[in-house]
Amino acid sequence: MASIPASSTKRALKDVNGGVGAVAAKKPKTATAASVRKKDMQMIKSILGDIKDPVIKKALENIIEDPTKAAAVVSPKKDEATLEKMTETTIRTIQRLMNDKLKWKSSYSQLKGGGTKGGRLEVVCSEPEVFERIFKGATIKKGKDGKLSCSMKTEDDAEKCNLPFEGKSYRYNSSYLCAPFSSSLKDNTLTFSFKFGIS
């Protein structure tokens, strides 16, 4: 009986292991668009209860209801009365936070005679028109990212703007606001920075 050459045996093994009929190595599974979307939906649902801004919350709810559609939500234009009410509410909120900041501290007595101290406040403001009404008279700049900002570097600038905020009275003294002032609006957050002294 003729023996099979060793070279033929090697070729046969090669054909079995590396030829067309060879079993391809398993590729690692990649996440499908559906699985990624499912995880994203779960994440959105988990944080939805913590969202305070009504516009953002509505946008996220729309995404959950129909994730295949664009999530852009156009906020309906507010009428004059609504804007005025929102402006007054925002001004009162800023003034209340400012009063908290200006509560008397023994260190404030060192500000008598011209010394000043800085303060910074943040409030929710979802309407750019409200920001523009509060700081009417100031030059408002708009950045590429949609951020609104303005600054009043001198007392004259502040007078032109007619800022609706004031200092706080104490038993023997009172605080007064002074320039420079600056404010910005981005991502529904209004930031207001100011200086104050004691008289």
PDB file of C-alpha atoms in Angstrom:
ATOM      1  CA  MET A   1       0.000   0.000   0.000  1.00  0.00           C
ATOM      2  CA  ALA A   2       1.463   3.341  -1.080  1.00  0.00           C
ATOM      3  CA  SER A   3       2.178   5.843   1.695  1.00  0.00           C
ATOM      4  CA  ILE A   4       0.865   9.416   1.546  1.00  0.00           C
ATOM      5  CA  PRO A   5       3.660  11.972   1.234  1.00  0.00           C
ATOM      6  CA  ALA A   6       4.059  14.243   4.249  1.00  0.00           C
ATOM      7  CA  SER A   7       3.793  17.323   2.012  1.00  0.00           C
ATOM      8  CA  SER A   8       0.354  16.222   0.859  1.00  0.00           C
ATOM      9  CA  THR A   9      -0.757  15.818   4.470  1.00  0.00           C
ATOM     10  CA  LYS A  10       0.399  19.345   5.292  1.00  0.00           C
ATOM     11  CA  ARG A  11      -1.425  20.761   2.256  1.00  0.00           C
ATOM     12  CA  ALA A  12      -4.613  18.964   3.282  1.00  0.00           C
ATOM     13  CA  LEU A  13      -4.419  20.384   6.816  1.00  0.00           C
ATOM     14  CA  LYS A  14      -3.758  23.833   5.398  1.00  0.00           C
ATOM     15  CA  ASP A  15      -6.832  23.619   3.179  1.00  0.00           C
ATOM     16  CA  VAL A  16      -8.990  22.574   6.125  1.00  0.00           C
ATOM     17  CA  ASN A  17      -7.711  25.290   8.502  1.00  0.00           C
ATOM     18  CA  GLY A  18      -7.144  28.200   6.175  1.00  0.00           C
ATOM     19  CA  GLY A  19      -9.051  27.545   2.974  1.00  0.00           C
ATOM     20  CA  VAL A  20     -12.427  28.734   1.773  1.00  0.00           C
ATOM     21  CA  GLY A  21     -14.188  26.279   3.995  1.00  0.00           C
ATOM     22  CA  ALA A  22     -12.432  27.517   7.131  1.00  0.00           C
ATOM     23  CA  VAL A  23     -14.602  28.911   9.939  1.00  0.00           C
ATOM     24  CA  ALA A  24     -14.017  32.674  10.249  1.00  0.00           C
ATOM     25  CA  ALA A  25     -13.077  34.065  13.655  1.00  0.00           C
ATOM     26  CA  LYS A  26     -16.012  35.660  15.442  1.00  0.00           C
ATOM     27  CA  LYS A  27     -16.031  39.439  15.317  1.00  0.00           C
ATOM     28  CA  PRO A  28     -16.910  41.368  18.450  1.00  0.00           C
ATOM     29  CA  LYS A  29     -20.512  42.512  18.487  1.00  0.00           C
ATOM     30  CA  THR A  30     -21.045  46.181  17.733  1.00  0.00           C
ATOM     31  CA  ALA A  31     -23.871  48.191  19.286  1.00  0.00           C
ATOM     32  CA  THR A  32     -26.758  48.695  16.897  1.00  0.00           C
ATOM     33  CA  ALA A  33     -28.481  52.041  16.468  1.00  0.00           C
ATOM     34  CA  ALA A  34     -31.561  50.590  18.159  1.00  0.00           C
ATOM     35  CA  SER A  35     -29.638  49.459  21.243  1.00  0.00           C
ATOM     36  CA  VAL A  36     -27.871  52.816  21.529  1.00  0.00           C
ATOM     37  CA  ARG A  37     -31.190  54.642  21.224  1.00  0.00           C
ATOM     38  CA  LYS A  38     -32.728  52.380  23.890  1.00  0.00           C
ATOM     39  CA  LYS A  39     -29.925  53.208  26.335  1.00  0.00           C
ATOM     40  CA  ASP A  40     -30.262  56.917  25.568  1.00  0.00           C
ATOM     41  CA  MET A  41     -34.010  56.770  26.200  1.00  0.00           C
ATOM     42  CA  GLN A  42     -33.424  55.066  29.547  1.00  0.00           C
ATOM     43  CA  MET A  43     -30.929  57.768  30.520  1.00  0.00           C
ATOM     44  CA  ILE A  44     -33.306  60.589  29.525  1.00  0.00           C
ATOM     45  CA  LYS A  45     -36.163  59.007  31.489  1.00  0.00           C
ATOM     46  CA  SER A  46     -33.951  58.675  34.553  1.00  0.00           C
ATOM     47  CA  ILE A  47     -33.134  62.424  34.634  1.00  0.00           C
ATOM     48  CA  LEU A  48     -36.470  63.794  33.411  1.00  0.00           C
ATOM     49  CA  GLY A  49     -37.788  64.288  36.920  1.00  0.00           C
ATOM     50  CA  ASP A  50     -34.822  66.482  37.817  1.00  0.00           C
ATOM     51  CA  ILE A  51     -35.276  68.905  34.889  1.00  0.00           C
ATOM     52  CA  LYS A  52     -36.800  72.207  36.052  1.00  0.00           C
ATOM     53  CA  ASP A  53     -36.846  74.261  32.860  1.00  0.00           C
ATOM     54  CA  PRO A  54     -40.208  73.656  31.105  1.00  0.00           C
ATOM     55  CA  VAL A  55     -38.817  74.144  27.582  1.00  0.00           C
ATOM     56  CA  ILE A  56     -36.013  71.621  28.056  1.00  0.00           C
ATOM     57  CA  LYS A  57     -38.362  69.191  29.809  1.00  0.00           C
ATOM     58  CA  LYS A  58     -40.874  69.396  26.957  1.00  0.00           C
ATOM     59  CA  ALA A  59     -38.117  68.770  24.397  1.00  0.00           C
ATOM     60  CA  LEU A  60     -36.981  65.650  26.255  1.00  0.00           C
ATOM     61  CA  GLU A  61     -40.574  64.395  26.554  1.00  0.00           C
ATOM     62  CA  ASN A  62     -40.980  64.812  22.790  1.00  0.00           C
ATOM     63  CA  ILE A  63     -37.810  62.785  22.212  1.00  0.00           C
ATOM     64  CA  ILE A  64     -39.161  59.983  24.418  1.00  0.00           C
ATOM     65  CA  GLU A  65     -42.519  59.993  22.612  1.00  0.00           C
ATOM     66  CA  ASP A  66     -40.963  59.882  19.148  1.00  0.00           C
ATOM     67  CA  PRO A  67     -37.149  59.613  19.035  1.00  0.00           C
ATOM     68  CA  THR A  68     -37.150  59.389  15.226  1.00  0.00           C
ATOM     69  CA  LYS A  69     -38.257  62.985  14.850  1.00  0.00           C
ATOM     70  CA  ALA A  70     -36.209  66.110  15.449  1.00  0.00           C
ATOM     71  CA  ALA A  71     -36.454  67.270  19.030  1.00  0.00           C
ATOM     72  CA  ALA A  72     -36.473  70.980  18.261  1.00  0.00           C
ATOM     73  CA  VAL A  73     -39.153  72.770  20.222  1.00  0.00           C
ATOM     74  CA  VAL A  74     -40.105  76.283  19.277  1.00  0.00           C
ATOM     75  CA  SER A  75     -41.266  78.172  22.301  1.00  0.00           C
ATOM     76  CA  PRO A  76     -44.468  80.083  21.515  1.00  0.00           C
ATOM     77  CA  LYS A  77     -44.018  83.831  21.455  1.00  0.00           C
ATOM     78  CA  LYS A  78     -45.203  85.407  24.689  1.00  0.00           C
ATOM     79  CA  ASP A  79     -47.646  88.296  24.649  1.00  0.00           C
ATOM     80  CA  GLU A  80     -46.811  91.689  26.141  1.00  0.00           C
ATOM     81  CA  ALA A  81     -48.597  91.107  29.444  1.00  0.00           C
ATOM     82  CA  THR A  82     -46.894  87.738  29.975  1.00  0.00           C
ATOM     83  CA  LEU A  83     -43.448  89.153  29.189  1.00  0.00           C
ATOM     84  CA  GLU A  84     -44.003  92.068  31.550  1.00  0.00           C
ATOM     85  CA  LYS A  85     -45.065  89.720  34.339  1.00  0.00           C
ATOM     86  CA  MET A  86     -42.051  87.466  33.739  1.00  0.00           C
ATOM     87  CA  THR A  87     -39.762  90.500  33.784  1.00  0.00           C
ATOM     88  CA  GLU A  88     -41.162  91.760  37.095  1.00  0.00           C
ATOM     89  CA  THR A  89     -40.891  88.276  38.625  1.00  0.00           C
ATOM     90  CA  THR A  90     -37.264  87.933  37.519  1.00  0.00           C
ATOM     91  CA  ILE A  91     -36.402  91.394  38.901  1.00  0.00           C
ATOM     92  CA  ARG A  92     -37.987  90.516  42.261  1.00  0.00           C
ATOM     93  CA  THR A  93     -36.083  87.230  42.368  1.00  0.00           C
ATOM     94  CA  ILE A  94     -32.770  88.968  41.674  1.00  0.00           C
ATOM     95  CA  GLN A  95     -33.505  91.629  44.305  1.00  0.00           C
ATOM     96  CA  ARG A  96     -34.419  88.966  46.889  1.00  0.00           C
ATOM     97  CA  LEU A  97     -31.179  87.087  46.260  1.00  0.00           C
ATOM     98  CA  MET A  98     -29.309  90.373  46.394  1.00  0.00           C
ATOM     99  CA  ASN A  99     -30.878  91.207  49.767  1.00  0.00           C
ATOM    100  CA  ASP A 100     -29.699  87.828  51.054  1.00  0.00           C
ATOM    101  CA  LYS A 101     -26.215  88.588  49.790  1.00  0.00           C
ATOM    102  CA  LEU A 102     -26.294  92.036  51.439  1.00  0.00           C
ATOM    103  CA  LYS A 103     -27.342  90.832  54.887  1.00  0.00           C
ATOM    104  CA  TRP A 104     -25.198  92.673  57.379  1.00  0.00           C
ATOM    105  CA  LYS A 105     -21.864  91.155  58.302  1.00  0.00           C
ATOM    106  CA  SER A 106     -19.364  92.670  60.688  1.00  0.00           C
ATOM    107  CA  SER A 107     -16.772  92.650  57.898  1.00  0.00           C
ATOM    108  CA  TYR A 108     -18.918  95.096  55.908  1.00  0.00           C
ATOM    109  CA  SER A 109     -17.959  97.900  58.301  1.00  0.00           C
ATOM    110  CA  GLN A 110     -14.523  97.823  56.673  1.00  0.00           C
ATOM    111  CA  LEU A 111     -16.129  99.026  53.429  1.00  0.00           C
ATOM    112  CA  LYS A 112     -17.006 102.433  54.875  1.00  0.00           C
ATOM    113  CA  GLY A 113     -15.099 105.224  53.223  1.00  0.00           C
ATOM    114  CA  GLY A 114     -15.131 103.925  49.672  1.00  0.00           C
ATOM    115  CA  GLY A 115     -14.289 100.228  49.863  1.00  0.00           C
ATOM    116  CA  THR A 116     -16.322  97.846  47.712  1.00  0.00           C
ATOM    117  CA  LYS A 117     -17.083  94.152  47.577  1.00  0.00           C
ATOM    118  CA  GLY A 118     -18.362  92.005  44.718  1.00  0.00           C
ATOM    119  CA  GLY A 119     -21.466  89.872  44.409  1.00  0.00           C
ATOM    120  CA  ARG A 120     -22.713  87.381  41.814  1.00  0.00           C
ATOM    121  CA  LEU A 121     -26.206  85.949  41.390  1.00  0.00           C
ATOM    122  CA  GLU A 122     -27.839  83.375  39.113  1.00  0.00           C
ATOM    123  CA  VAL A 123     -31.537  83.002  38.336  1.00  0.00           C
ATOM    124  CA  VAL A 124     -33.570  81.028  35.806  1.00  0.00           C
ATOM    125  CA  CYS A 125     -34.564  83.103  32.766  1.00  0.00           C
ATOM    126  CA  SER A 126     -35.922  81.276  29.717  1.00  0.00           C
ATOM    127  CA  GLU A 127     -36.853  84.337  27.653  1.00  0.00           C
ATOM    128  CA  PRO A 128     -34.208  86.523  25.965  1.00  0.00           C
ATOM    129  CA  GLU A 129     -36.782  89.326  25.797  1.00  0.00           C
ATOM    130  CA  VAL A 130     -36.956  89.373  29.589  1.00  0.00           C
ATOM    131  CA  PHE A 131     -33.191  89.839  29.750  1.00  0.00           C
ATOM    132  CA  GLU A 132     -33.416  92.673  27.208  1.00  0.00           C
ATOM    133  CA  ARG A 133     -36.169  94.392  29.194  1.00  0.00           C
ATOM    134  CA  ILE A 134     -34.273  94.238  32.473  1.00  0.00           C
ATOM    135  CA  PHE A 135     -31.144  95.726  30.942  1.00  0.00           C
ATOM    136  CA  LYS A 136     -32.756  98.081  28.463  1.00  0.00           C
ATOM    137  CA  GLY A 137     -30.475 100.992  27.705  1.00  0.00           C
ATOM    138  CA  ALA A 138     -27.357  98.838  27.893  1.00  0.00           C
ATOM    139  CA  THR A 139     -25.562  97.555  24.805  1.00  0.00           C
ATOM    140  CA  ILE A 140     -26.446  93.878  24.598  1.00  0.00           C
ATOM    141  CA  LYS A 141     -24.098  91.637  22.642  1.00  0.00           C
ATOM    142  CA  LYS A 142     -25.002  88.261  21.198  1.00  0.00           C
ATOM    143  CA  GLY A 143     -22.345  85.567  20.877  1.00  0.00           C
ATOM    144  CA  LYS A 144     -22.123  82.824  18.265  1.00  0.00           C
ATOM    145  CA  ASP A 145     -23.349  80.334  20.864  1.00  0.00           C
ATOM    146  CA  GLY A 146     -26.487  82.421  21.488  1.00  0.00           C
ATOM    147  CA  LYS A 147     -25.193  83.933  24.725  1.00  0.00           C
ATOM    148  CA  LEU A 148     -26.447  87.439  25.518  1.00  0.00           C
ATOM    149  CA  SER A 149     -24.243  89.737  27.566  1.00  0.00           C
ATOM    150  CA  CYS A 150     -23.952  93.347  28.622  1.00  0.00           C
ATOM    151  CA  SER A 151     -21.754  95.405  30.904  1.00  0.00           C
ATOM    152  CA  MET A 152     -22.024  98.780  32.601  1.00  0.00           C
ATOM    153  CA  LYS A 153     -18.490  99.809  33.456  1.00  0.00           C
ATOM    154  CA  THR A 154     -19.303 103.268  34.842  1.00  0.00           C
ATOM    155  CA  GLU A 155     -22.034 104.878  36.922  1.00  0.00           C
ATOM    156  CA  ASP A 156     -23.133 106.790  33.801  1.00  0.00           C
ATOM    157  CA  ASP A 157     -23.608 103.494  31.980  1.00  0.00           C
ATOM    158  CA  ALA A 158     -25.694 102.207  34.885  1.00  0.00           C
ATOM    159  CA  GLU A 159     -27.842 105.356  34.868  1.00  0.00           C
ATOM    160  CA  LYS A 160     -28.556 104.970  31.158  1.00  0.00           C
ATOM    161  CA  CYS A 161     -29.573 101.369  31.782  1.00  0.00           C
ATOM    162  CA  ASN A 162     -31.760 102.468  34.710  1.00  0.00           C
ATOM    163  CA  LEU A 163     -31.030  99.312  36.685  1.00  0.00           C
ATOM    164  CA  PRO A 164     -34.072  98.263  38.750  1.00  0.00           C
ATOM    165  CA  PHE A 165     -32.025  97.046  41.725  1.00  0.00           C
ATOM    166  CA  GLU A 166     -31.039  98.767  44.958  1.00  0.00           C
ATOM    167  CA  GLY A 167     -28.949  98.285  48.069  1.00  0.00           C
ATOM    168  CA  LYS A 168     -30.168  97.355  51.539  1.00  0.00           C
ATOM    169  CA  SER A 169     -30.764  99.487  54.635  1.00  0.00           C
ATOM    170  CA  TYR A 170     -29.468  98.484  58.054  1.00  0.00           C
ATOM    171  CA  ARG A 171     -30.051  99.905  61.508  1.00  0.00           C
ATOM    172  CA  TYR A 172     -27.141 102.329  61.378  1.00  0.00           C
ATOM    173  CA  ASN A 173     -25.866 102.015  57.832  1.00  0.00           C
ATOM    174  CA  SER A 174     -26.949 101.157  54.319  1.00  0.00           C
ATOM    175  CA  SER A 175     -25.410  99.430  51.323  1.00  0.00           C
ATOM    176  CA  TYR A 176     -25.359 100.875  47.842  1.00  0.00           C
ATOM    177  CA  LEU A 177     -24.713  99.290  44.466  1.00  0.00           C
ATOM    178  CA  CYS A 178     -21.926 100.616  42.291  1.00  0.00           C
ATOM    179  CA  ALA A 179     -20.264  99.976  38.934  1.00  0.00           C
ATOM    180  CA  PRO A 180     -19.020  97.920  37.289  1.00  0.00           C
ATOM    181  CA  PHE A 181     -22.064  95.752  36.613  1.00  0.00           C
ATOM    182  CA  SER A 182     -22.245  92.873  34.152  1.00  0.00           C
ATOM    183  CA  SER A 183     -24.847  90.335  33.158  1.00  0.00           C
ATOM    184  CA  SER A 184     -25.252  87.417  30.772  1.00  0.00           C
ATOM    185  CA  LEU A 185     -27.892  84.952  29.645  1.00  0.00           C
ATOM    186  CA  LYS A 186     -27.006  81.456  28.474  1.00  0.00           C
ATOM    187  CA  ASP A 187     -28.770  78.106  28.696  1.00  0.00           C
ATOM    188  CA  ASN A 188     -31.741  79.716  30.475  1.00  0.00           C
ATOM    189  CA  THR A 189     -29.520  81.043  33.263  1.00  0.00           C
ATOM    190  CA  LEU A 190     -29.219  84.777  33.912  1.00  0.00           C
ATOM    191  CA  THR A 191     -26.032  85.752  35.727  1.00  0.00           C
ATOM    192  CA  PHE A 192     -25.682  89.203  37.314  1.00  0.00           C
ATOM    193  CA  SER A 193     -22.465  90.540  38.832  1.00  0.00           C
ATOM    194  CA  PHE A 194     -22.225  93.753  40.814  1.00  0.00           C
ATOM    195  CA  LYS A 195     -20.207  95.746  43.324  1.00  0.00           C
ATOM    196  CA  PHE A 196     -21.498  97.276  46.559  1.00  0.00           C
ATOM    197  CA  GLY A 197     -20.240  99.575  49.268  1.00  0.00           C
ATOM    198  CA  ILE A 198     -21.385 100.740  52.704  1.00  0.00           C
ATOM    199  CA  SER A 199     -22.354 104.267  53.684  1.00  0.00           C
TER     200      SER A 199
END
